[in-house]
CSV table of C-alpha atoms and ligand atoms in Angstrom, one decimal:
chain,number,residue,atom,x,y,z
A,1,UNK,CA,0.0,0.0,0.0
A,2,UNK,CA,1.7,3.1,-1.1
A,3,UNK,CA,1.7,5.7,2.0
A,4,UNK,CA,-0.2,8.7,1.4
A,5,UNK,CA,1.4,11.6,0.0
A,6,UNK,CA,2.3,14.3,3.0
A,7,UNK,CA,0.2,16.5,2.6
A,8,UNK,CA,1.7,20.6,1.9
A,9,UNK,CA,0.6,24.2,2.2
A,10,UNK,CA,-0.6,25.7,-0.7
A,11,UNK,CA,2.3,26.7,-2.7
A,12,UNK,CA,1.9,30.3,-2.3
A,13,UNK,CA,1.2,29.8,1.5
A,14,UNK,CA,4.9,28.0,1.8
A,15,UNK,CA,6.5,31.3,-0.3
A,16,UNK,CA,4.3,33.2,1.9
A,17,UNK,CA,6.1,31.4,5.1
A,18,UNK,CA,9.4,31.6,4.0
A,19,UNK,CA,9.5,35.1,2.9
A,20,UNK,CA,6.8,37.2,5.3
A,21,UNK,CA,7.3,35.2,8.6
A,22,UNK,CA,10.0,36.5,10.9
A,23,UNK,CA,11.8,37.1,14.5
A,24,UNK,CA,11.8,40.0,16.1
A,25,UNK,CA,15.7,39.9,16.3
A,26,UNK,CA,15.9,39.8,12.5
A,27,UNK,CA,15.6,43.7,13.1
A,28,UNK,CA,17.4,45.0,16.4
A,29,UNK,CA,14.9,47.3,18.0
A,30,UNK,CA,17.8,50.1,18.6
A,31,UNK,CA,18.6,49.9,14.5
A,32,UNK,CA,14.4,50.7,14.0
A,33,UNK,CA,14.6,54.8,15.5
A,34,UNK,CA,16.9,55.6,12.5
A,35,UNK,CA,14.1,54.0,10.1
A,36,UNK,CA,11.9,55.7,11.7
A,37,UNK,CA,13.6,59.0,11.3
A,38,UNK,CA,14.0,58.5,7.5
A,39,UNK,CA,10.2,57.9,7.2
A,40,UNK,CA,9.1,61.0,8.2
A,41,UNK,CA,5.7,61.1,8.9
A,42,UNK,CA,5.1,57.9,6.8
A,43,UNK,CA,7.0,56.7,10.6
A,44,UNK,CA,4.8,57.9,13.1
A,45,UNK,CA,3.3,55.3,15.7
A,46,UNK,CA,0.2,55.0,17.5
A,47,UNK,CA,-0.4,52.6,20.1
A,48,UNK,CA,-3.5,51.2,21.4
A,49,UNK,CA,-5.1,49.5,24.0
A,50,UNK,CA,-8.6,48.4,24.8
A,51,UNK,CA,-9.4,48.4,27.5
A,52,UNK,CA,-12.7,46.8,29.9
A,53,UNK,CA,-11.7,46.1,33.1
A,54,UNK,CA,-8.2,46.1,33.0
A,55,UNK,CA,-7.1,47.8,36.1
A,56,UNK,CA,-4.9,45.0,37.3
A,57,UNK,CA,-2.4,45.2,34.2
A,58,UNK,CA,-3.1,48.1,31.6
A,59,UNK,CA,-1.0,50.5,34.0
A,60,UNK,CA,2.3,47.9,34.2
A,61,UNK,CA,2.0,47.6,30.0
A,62,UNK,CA,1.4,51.6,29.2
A,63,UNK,CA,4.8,52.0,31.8
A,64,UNK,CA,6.6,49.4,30.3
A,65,UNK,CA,5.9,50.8,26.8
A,66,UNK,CA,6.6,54.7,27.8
A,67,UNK,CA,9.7,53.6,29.8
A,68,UNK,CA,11.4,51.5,26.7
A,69,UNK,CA,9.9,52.7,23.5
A,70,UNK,CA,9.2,56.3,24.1
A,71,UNK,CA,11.6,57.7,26.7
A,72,UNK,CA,15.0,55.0,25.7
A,73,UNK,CA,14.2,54.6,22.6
A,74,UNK,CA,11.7,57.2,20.3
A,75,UNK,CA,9.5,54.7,18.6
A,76,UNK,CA,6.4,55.1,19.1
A,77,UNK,CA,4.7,58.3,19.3
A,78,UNK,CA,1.3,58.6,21.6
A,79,UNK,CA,0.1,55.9,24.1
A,80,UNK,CA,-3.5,55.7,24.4
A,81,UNK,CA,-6.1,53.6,26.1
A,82,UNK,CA,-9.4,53.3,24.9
A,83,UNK,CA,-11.7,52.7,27.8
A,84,UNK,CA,-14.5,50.3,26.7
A,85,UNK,CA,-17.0,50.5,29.1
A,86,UNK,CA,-15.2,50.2,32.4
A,87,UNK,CA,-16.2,49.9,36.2
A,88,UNK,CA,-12.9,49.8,37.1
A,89,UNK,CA,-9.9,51.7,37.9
A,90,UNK,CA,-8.9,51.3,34.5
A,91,UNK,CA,-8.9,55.2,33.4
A,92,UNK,CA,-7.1,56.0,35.9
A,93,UNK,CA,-4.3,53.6,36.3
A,94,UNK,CA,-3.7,54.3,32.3
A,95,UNK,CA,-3.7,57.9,32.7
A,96,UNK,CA,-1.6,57.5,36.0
A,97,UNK,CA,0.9,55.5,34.4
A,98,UNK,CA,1.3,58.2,31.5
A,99,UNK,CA,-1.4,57.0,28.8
A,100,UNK,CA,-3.6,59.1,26.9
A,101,UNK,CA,-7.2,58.2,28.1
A,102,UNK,CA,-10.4,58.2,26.1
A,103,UNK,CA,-13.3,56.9,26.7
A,104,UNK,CA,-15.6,55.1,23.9
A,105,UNK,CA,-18.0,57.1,24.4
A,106,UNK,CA,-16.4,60.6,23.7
A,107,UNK,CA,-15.6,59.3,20.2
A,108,UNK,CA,-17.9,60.2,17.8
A,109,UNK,CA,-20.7,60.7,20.3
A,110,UNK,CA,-23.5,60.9,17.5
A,111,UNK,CA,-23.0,57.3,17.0
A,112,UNK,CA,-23.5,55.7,20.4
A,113,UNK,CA,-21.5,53.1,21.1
A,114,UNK,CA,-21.7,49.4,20.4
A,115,UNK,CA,-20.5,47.0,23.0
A,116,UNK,CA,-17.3,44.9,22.0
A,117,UNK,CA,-13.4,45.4,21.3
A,118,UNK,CA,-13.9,46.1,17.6
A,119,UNK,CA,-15.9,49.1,18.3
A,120,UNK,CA,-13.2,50.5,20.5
A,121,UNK,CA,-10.1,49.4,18.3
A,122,UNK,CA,-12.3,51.3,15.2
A,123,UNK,CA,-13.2,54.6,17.2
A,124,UNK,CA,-9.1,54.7,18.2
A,125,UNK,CA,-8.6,55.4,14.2
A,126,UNK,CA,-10.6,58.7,15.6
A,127,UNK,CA,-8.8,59.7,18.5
A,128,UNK,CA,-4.4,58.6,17.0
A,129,UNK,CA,-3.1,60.4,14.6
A,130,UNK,CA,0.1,58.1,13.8
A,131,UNK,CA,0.4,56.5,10.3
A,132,UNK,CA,1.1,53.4,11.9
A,133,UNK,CA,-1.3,51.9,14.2
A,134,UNK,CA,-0.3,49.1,16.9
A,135,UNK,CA,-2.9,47.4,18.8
A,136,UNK,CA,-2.2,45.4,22.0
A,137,UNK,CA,-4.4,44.2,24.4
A,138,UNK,CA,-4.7,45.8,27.9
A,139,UNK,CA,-4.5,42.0,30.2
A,140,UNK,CA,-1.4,41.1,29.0
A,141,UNK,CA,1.0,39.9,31.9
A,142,UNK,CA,4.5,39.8,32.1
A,143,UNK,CA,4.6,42.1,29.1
A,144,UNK,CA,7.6,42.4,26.7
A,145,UNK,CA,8.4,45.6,24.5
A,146,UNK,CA,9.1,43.3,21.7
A,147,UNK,CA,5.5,42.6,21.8
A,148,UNK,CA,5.1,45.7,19.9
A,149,UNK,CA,8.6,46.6,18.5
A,150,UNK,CA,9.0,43.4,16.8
A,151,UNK,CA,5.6,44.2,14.7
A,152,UNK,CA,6.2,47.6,14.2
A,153,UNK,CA,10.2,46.8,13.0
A,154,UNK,CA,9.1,45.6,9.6
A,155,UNK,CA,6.5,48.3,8.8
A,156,UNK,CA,9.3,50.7,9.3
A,157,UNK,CA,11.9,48.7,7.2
A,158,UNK,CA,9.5,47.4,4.2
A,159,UNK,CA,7.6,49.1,2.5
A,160,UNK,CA,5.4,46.5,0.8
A,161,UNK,CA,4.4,45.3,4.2
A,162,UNK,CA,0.5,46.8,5.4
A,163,UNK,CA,0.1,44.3,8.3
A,164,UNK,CA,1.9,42.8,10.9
A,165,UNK,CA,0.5,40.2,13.6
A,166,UNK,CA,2.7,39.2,16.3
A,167,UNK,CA,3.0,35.4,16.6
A,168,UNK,CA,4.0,33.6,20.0
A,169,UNK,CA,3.8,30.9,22.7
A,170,UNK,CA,0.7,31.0,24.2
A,171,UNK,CA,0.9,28.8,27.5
A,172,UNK,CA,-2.9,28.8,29.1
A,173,UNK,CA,-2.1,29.9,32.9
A,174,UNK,CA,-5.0,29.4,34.9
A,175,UNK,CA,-5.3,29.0,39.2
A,176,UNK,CA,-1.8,28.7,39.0
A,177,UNK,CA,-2.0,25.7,36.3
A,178,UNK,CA,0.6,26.4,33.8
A,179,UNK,CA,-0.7,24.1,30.2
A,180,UNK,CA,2.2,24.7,27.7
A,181,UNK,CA,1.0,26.1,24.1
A,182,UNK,CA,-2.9,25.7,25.7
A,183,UNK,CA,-3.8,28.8,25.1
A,184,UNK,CA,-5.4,29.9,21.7
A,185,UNK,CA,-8.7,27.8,22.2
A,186,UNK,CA,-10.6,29.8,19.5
A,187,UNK,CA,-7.5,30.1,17.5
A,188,UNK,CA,-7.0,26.3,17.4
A,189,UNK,CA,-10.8,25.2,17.2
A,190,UNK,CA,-12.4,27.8,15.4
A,191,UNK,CA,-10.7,30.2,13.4
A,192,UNK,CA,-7.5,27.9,12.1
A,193,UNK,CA,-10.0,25.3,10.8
A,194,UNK,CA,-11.5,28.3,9.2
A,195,UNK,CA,-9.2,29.8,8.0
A,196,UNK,CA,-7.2,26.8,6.5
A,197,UNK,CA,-10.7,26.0,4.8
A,198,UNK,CA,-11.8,29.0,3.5
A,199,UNK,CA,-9.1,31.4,3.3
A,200,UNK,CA,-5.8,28.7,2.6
A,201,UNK,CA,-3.7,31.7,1.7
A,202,UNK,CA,-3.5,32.6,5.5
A,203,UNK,CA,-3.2,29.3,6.7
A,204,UNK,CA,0.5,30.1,7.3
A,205,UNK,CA,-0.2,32.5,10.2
A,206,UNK,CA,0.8,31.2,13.5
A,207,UNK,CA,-1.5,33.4,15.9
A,208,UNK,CA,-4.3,34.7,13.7
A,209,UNK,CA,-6.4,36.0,16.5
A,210,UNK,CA,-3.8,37.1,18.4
A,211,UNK,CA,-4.5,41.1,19.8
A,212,UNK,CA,-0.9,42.5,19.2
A,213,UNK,CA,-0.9,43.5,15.5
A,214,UNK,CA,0.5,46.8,13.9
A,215,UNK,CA,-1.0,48.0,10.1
A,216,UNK,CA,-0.8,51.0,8.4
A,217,UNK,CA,-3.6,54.0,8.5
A,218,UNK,CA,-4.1,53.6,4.9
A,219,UNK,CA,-5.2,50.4,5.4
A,220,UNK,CA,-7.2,50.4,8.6
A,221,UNK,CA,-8.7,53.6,7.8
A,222,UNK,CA,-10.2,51.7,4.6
A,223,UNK,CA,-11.1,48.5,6.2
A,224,UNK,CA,-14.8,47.7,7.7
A,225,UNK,CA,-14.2,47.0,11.7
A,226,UNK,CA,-16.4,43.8,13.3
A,227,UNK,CA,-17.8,45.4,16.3
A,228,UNK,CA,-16.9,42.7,18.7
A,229,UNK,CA,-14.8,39.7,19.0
A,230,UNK,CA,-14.9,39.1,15.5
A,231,UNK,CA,-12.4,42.3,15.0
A,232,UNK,CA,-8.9,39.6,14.4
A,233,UNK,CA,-10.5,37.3,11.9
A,234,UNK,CA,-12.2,40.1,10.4
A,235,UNK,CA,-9.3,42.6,9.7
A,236,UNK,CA,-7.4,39.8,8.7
A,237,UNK,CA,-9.5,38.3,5.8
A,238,UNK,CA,-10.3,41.9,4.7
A,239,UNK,CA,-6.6,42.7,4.7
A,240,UNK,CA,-6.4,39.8,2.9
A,241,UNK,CA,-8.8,40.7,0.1
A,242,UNK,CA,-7.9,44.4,-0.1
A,243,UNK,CA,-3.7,44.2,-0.2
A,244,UNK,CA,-2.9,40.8,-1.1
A,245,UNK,CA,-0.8,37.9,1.0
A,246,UNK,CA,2.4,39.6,0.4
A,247,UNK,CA,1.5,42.9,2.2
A,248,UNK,CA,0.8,40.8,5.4
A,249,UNK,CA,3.3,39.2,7.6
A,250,UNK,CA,4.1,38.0,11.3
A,251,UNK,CA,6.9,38.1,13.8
A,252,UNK,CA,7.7,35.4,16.1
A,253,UNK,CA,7.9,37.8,19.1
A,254,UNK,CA,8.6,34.9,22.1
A,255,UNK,CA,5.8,34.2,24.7
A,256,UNK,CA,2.2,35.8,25.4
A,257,UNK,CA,0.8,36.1,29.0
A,258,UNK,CA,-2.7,37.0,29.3
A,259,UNK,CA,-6.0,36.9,31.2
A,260,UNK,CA,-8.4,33.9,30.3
A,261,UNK,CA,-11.9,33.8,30.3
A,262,UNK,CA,-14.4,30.9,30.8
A,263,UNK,CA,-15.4,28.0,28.2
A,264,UNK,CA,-19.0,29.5,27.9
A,265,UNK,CA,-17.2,33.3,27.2
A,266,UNK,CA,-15.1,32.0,24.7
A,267,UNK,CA,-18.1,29.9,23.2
A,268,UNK,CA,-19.7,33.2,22.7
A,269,UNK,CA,-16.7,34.5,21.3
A,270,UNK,CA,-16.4,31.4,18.5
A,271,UNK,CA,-19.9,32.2,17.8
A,272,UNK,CA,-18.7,35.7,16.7
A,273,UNK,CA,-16.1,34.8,14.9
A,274,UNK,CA,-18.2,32.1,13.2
A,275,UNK,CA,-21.1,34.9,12.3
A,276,UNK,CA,-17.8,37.3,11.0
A,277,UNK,CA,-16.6,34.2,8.5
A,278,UNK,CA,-19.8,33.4,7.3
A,279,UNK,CA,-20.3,36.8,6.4
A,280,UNK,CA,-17.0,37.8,4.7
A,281,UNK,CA,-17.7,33.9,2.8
A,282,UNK,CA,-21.0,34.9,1.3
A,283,UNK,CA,-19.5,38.6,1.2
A,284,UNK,CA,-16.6,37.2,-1.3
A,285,UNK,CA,-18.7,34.2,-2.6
A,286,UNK,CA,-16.1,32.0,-1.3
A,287,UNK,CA,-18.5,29.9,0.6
A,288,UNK,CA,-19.1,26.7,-1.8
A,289,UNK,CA,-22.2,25.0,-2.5
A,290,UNK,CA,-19.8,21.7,-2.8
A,291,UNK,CA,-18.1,20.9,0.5
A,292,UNK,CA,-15.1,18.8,-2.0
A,293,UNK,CA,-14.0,22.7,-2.6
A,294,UNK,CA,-13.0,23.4,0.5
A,295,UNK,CA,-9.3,23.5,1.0
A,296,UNK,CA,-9.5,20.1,2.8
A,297,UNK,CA,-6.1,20.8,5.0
A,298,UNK,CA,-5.3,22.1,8.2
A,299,UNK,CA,-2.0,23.6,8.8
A,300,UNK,CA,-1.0,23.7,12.6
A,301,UNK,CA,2.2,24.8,14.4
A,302,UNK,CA,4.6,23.9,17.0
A,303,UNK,CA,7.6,25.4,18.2
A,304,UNK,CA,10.7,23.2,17.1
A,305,UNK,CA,12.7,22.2,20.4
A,306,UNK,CA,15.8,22.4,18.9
A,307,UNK,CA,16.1,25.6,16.4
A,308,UNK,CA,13.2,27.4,18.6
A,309,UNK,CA,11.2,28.2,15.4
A,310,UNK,CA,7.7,27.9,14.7
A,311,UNK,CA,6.9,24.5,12.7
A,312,UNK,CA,4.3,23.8,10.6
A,313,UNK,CA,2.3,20.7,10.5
A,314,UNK,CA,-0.1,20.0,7.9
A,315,UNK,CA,-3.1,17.1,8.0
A,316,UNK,CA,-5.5,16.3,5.7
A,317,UNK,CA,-9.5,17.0,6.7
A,318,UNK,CA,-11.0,14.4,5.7
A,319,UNK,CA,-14.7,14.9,4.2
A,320,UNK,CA,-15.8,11.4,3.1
A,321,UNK,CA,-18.7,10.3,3.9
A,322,UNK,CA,-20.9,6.3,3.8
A,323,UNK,CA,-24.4,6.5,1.9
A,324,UNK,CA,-27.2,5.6,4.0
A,325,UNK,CA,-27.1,1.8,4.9
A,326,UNK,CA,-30.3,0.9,3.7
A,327,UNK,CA,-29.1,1.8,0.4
A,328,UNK,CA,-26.1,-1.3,0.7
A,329,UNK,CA,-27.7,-4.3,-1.0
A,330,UNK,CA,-26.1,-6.7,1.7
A,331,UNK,CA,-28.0,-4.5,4.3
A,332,UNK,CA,-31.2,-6.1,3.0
A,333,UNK,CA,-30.0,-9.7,3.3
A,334,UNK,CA,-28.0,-9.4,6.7
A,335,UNK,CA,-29.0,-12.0,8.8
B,1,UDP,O1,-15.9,44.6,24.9
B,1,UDP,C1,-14.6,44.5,25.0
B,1,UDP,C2,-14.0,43.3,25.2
B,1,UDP,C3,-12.6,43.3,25.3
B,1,UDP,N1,-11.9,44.4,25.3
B,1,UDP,C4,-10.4,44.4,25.4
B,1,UDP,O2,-9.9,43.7,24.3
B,1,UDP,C5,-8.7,43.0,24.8
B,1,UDP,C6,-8.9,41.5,24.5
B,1,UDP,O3,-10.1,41.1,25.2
B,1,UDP,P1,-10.1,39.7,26.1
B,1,UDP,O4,-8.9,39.7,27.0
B,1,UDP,O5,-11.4,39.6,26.7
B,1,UDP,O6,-10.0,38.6,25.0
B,1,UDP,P2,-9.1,37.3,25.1
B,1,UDP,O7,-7.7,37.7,25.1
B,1,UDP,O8,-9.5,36.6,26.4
B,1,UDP,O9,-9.5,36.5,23.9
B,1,UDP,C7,-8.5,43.3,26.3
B,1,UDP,O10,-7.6,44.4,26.4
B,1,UDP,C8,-9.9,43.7,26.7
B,1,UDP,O11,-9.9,44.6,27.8
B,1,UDP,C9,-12.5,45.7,25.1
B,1,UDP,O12,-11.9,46.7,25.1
B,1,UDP,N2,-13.9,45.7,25.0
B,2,XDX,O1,-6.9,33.2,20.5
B,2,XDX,C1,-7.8,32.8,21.2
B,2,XDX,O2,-8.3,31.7,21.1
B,2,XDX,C2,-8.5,33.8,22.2
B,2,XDX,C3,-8.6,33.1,23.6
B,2,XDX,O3,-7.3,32.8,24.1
B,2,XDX,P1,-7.1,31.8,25.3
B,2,XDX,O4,-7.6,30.5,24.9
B,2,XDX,O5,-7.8,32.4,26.5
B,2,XDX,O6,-5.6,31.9,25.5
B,2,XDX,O7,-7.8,35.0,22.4
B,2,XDX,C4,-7.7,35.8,21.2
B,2,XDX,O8,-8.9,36.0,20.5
B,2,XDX,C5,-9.7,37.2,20.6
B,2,XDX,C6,-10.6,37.2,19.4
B,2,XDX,O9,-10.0,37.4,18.2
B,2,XDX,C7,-8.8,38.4,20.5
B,2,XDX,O10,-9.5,39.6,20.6
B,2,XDX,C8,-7.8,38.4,21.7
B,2,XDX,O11,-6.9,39.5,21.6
B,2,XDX,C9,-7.0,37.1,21.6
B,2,XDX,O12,-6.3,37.0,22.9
């Protein structure tokens, strides 16, 4: 019996990882203020963070980013928290720990807010005027510079590039468990299968949901925004469809510490992001009347013990199917 051919990326997925997919050492973060400088404008950085509820770690991330990327090093411009909705002392710790504060609500007042992390990353387009936009999420733990650095390094550097997601280890920590690589739950049962389904091209990205991403205003600014937890998948398909696979790329940036919420919250999340594929599949016409035209492979990745680097695996999703029974002729006879 011959063994199955391995199954492989699509080809232009494979360029796509060899050429786009990089480290965050592959440009030194003191080498990125002199590309900055010969920018201009074109170099200007906004950061971001929603924020609901984040008063245990949105002040430690806003210092951390002030103290290493805007007072040692001048790369990134204005600091600013949007507050989503808070009950918290979120406002307050971000504005104490030098960010600028606004909340959703005094963004474009005549359009009351809609609940959700889309609205708020959307309305920040509003409120920063840097050509370059990073967004990181307000619960991260443990929080490294190169989280945003590392994304914003090859927006500086290439010009070609629109987008940039941050890809890294994402241990699930939760009452004090520690589950290597368990985080990503939606990532790795909802939107990869999706993804590698529907939208093969992007099957090479290693954290597709993942919150720290940097992209260009003229991109964003034309882009529609998913009001909710549908904002990653969104974005990314629509960046996608508007710039092309080479304009995108992703930088290994080490490990990700963050807040996790409960089975049923992310269940409502998947059902989001389900509704936000669904959409941009009838949207494109990309959704198939024939299941056999689905991309039938799933592309997964671990991090290589040995060289450290992200590793792609690839499987083949099986669609086959056995007619109903009664249909067999030996069903009939069966004793
Ligand atoms: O309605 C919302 C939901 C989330 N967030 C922020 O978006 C980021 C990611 O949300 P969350 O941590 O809930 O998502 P997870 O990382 O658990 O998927 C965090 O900074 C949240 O404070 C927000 O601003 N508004
Ligand atoms: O990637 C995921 O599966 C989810 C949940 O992560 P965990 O299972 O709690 O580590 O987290 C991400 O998804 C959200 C929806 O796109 C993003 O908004 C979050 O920033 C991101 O952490």
């Amino acid at each position: 019996m011959p063994a199955e051919p391995i199954p492989a990326l699509l080809p232009e997925t494979a360029s796509w990882l060899r050429r786009r997919s990089w480290n965050a050492a592959d440009r030194p973060v003191h080498t990125l203020p002199a590309a900055k400088r010969a920018l201009g404008p074109a170099g200007t950085v906004s950061v971001v963070l929603p924020a609901l509820d984040e008063e245990a770690t949105v002040g430690g991330i806003v210092r951390v980013i002030r103290r290493e990327l805007m007072e040692r090093l001048p790369l990134v411009d204005e600091l600013v928290v949007v507050d989503s909705g808070s009950v918290d002392g979120t406002a307050e710790v971000a504005a104490e720990a030098g960010a600028t504060v606004v909340h959703r609500d005094a963004i474009l007042p005549r359009l009351p807010a809609a609940p959700g992390k889309g609205e708020v990353l959307w309305r920040s387009l509003l409120v920063t005027r840097g050509e370059i936009v990073c967004f990181v999420d307000a619960d991260l733990r443990e929080f490294d510079p190169a989280l945003v650095s590392g994304i914003i390094g090859p927006l500086l550097t290439e010009p070609d590039i629109q987008l940039v997601k941050a890809m890294y280890d994402r241990p699930l920590e939760t009452d004090g468990a520690v589950v290597p690589a368990g985080g990503g739950r939606v990532t790795e049962l909802v939107a990869r299968p999706l993804l590698n389904l529907h939208w093969p091209e992007l099957a090479g990205f290693v954290q597709p949901l993942g919150g720290e991403y940097a992209a260009r205003r003229s991109l964003l600014e034309r882009l529609p925004f998913p009001t909710g937890y549908g904002v990653e998948l969104g974005l990314l398909v629509d960046a996608l469809e508007t710039a092309g696979l080479d304009a995108l790329a992703q930088v290994d940036v080490g490990v990700r510490h963050h807040r996790h919420q409960d089975a049923q919250a992310l269940g409502r999340m998947a059902a989001t992001i389900y509704r936000t594929a669904l959409e941009r599949l009838d949207r494109t016409h990309r959704l198939k009347a024939s299941a056999d035209l689905v991309h039938p492979l799933l592309t997964q990745f671990t991090r290589d013990p040995l060289t450290r680097a992200f590793t792609a695996h690839t499987h083949p999703v099986t669609g086959t199917e056995r007619p109903p029974m009664h249909t067999v002729p030996e069903y009939a006879t069966r004793r």
